[in-house]
Each structure stands twice: as structure tokens, then as C-alpha cells.
XYZ file of C-alpha atoms in Angstrom:
95
model
C -0.110 0.280 0.171
C 1.184 3.625 -1.267
C 0.521 6.389 0.306
C -1.018 9.424 -1.792
C -2.958 12.755 -1.664
C -5.431 14.257 -4.160
C -6.215 17.929 -4.683
C -9.443 18.873 -6.893
C -11.272 22.121 -7.548
C -14.221 22.051 -8.426
C -16.353 24.526 -10.247
C -17.986 27.410 -7.921
C -21.411 27.247 -9.683
C -22.194 23.960 -8.257
C -24.564 24.511 -4.742
C -23.097 22.971 -1.975
C -25.096 19.660 -1.953
C -23.419 19.038 -5.537
C -19.900 19.686 -3.912
C -20.556 17.514 -1.134
C -21.848 14.963 -3.206
C -18.776 14.942 -5.412
C -16.498 14.532 -2.107
C -18.153 11.481 -1.301
C -18.024 9.783 -4.791
C -14.553 10.072 -4.889
C -14.077 8.615 -1.399
C -16.155 6.175 -2.058
C -14.306 5.029 -5.113
C -10.981 5.187 -3.058
C -12.644 2.901 -0.412
C -14.304 0.385 -2.740
C -11.238 0.379 -5.255
C -9.632 -1.509 -1.575
C -7.697 1.983 -0.577
C -8.218 3.716 2.928
C -9.057 7.123 2.882
C -6.663 8.400 6.090
C -8.221 12.485 5.855
C -10.575 14.511 4.475
C -9.453 18.224 4.205
C -11.995 20.707 2.725
C -9.998 23.995 2.323
C -13.629 25.648 0.535
C -13.762 28.483 -1.857
C -10.353 30.234 -2.919
C -8.996 32.625 -5.472
C -7.775 31.001 -8.377
C -3.613 31.674 -9.066
C -4.882 32.412 -12.398
C -8.056 32.027 -14.450
C -9.435 28.836 -15.479
C -12.229 28.003 -18.100
C -13.311 31.911 -17.706
C -13.183 30.838 -13.525
C -11.315 32.641 -11.053
C -12.852 30.581 -7.782
C -13.045 27.255 -7.098
C -13.975 24.623 -3.835
C -11.023 22.849 -3.117
C -10.400 19.963 -1.706
C -7.696 17.493 -0.475
C -7.597 14.017 0.421
C -5.206 11.749 1.726
C -5.099 8.005 1.260
C -3.573 4.734 0.583
C -4.115 2.551 -2.180
C -2.172 -0.150 -4.393
C -0.493 1.482 -7.073
C -4.041 1.228 -9.790
C -6.321 2.845 -7.882
C -4.823 6.394 -8.443
C -5.304 5.793 -12.415
C -8.750 4.677 -11.865
C -9.452 7.933 -9.713
C -7.698 10.185 -12.321
C -10.236 8.743 -15.304
C -12.574 9.913 -12.961
C -11.396 13.169 -12.182
C -11.474 13.678 -16.238
C -14.842 12.935 -16.957
C -17.334 14.218 -13.845
C -18.587 17.367 -14.927
C -17.667 20.572 -12.362
C -13.721 19.535 -11.745
C -11.864 22.511 -13.071
C -8.246 21.076 -11.855
C -6.888 17.689 -10.177
C -3.673 16.514 -9.185
C -2.851 12.606 -7.422
C 0.745 12.663 -5.908
C 2.375 9.382 -4.416
C 3.830 10.456 -1.234
C 6.311 7.791 -0.849
C 8.925 8.518 -3.669
């Protein structure tokens, strides 16, 4: 099991309910994929460093988790196809 962290930014036009639903969706993907969620840190709405797709703000969330090497690939795929995700990154903490 490797340790990872993922940070993703959601579009601020999503309501609070949809934002929480996305966070639960990603936690579920990690847990159903054999990983364990260690920490979920919701940073809230913050100003972006630069404009992305005509958006200046985003809702930031950081998730620390442990899993095998295949789960981050699946998580990345789901981030890419989920509406409302502006940017995401998954980092292996053990390298």
C-alpha cells in the first residue's frame, strides 16, 4: 500500500449539495477500490492563481489515502470525466 494525496478544485457554480456529493463520490471510489481514506480536508472556496475556463474561484478539497498502484489511475480517469472538476492532481507521497 502506497500513500497518496489528491487535491481537486470544483467549479464554484456547483451548489453546496453537489460539492459534498462529489467529495463523497471520490471517497467511495477510493474505499471501493481497496484503499483507505486517511484524511479529508475541505479548504472551501478560494481564489485561483490564474483564470481557468473563465473561472476565478474554486472549491478546494484535499484527500490523503493509502492504496495499491492501480487505484490512482482509476481515480484520475473519474476526475477527468466528472462535470464540475476544474483541476486535479494525485501525488505519491512515498517517492
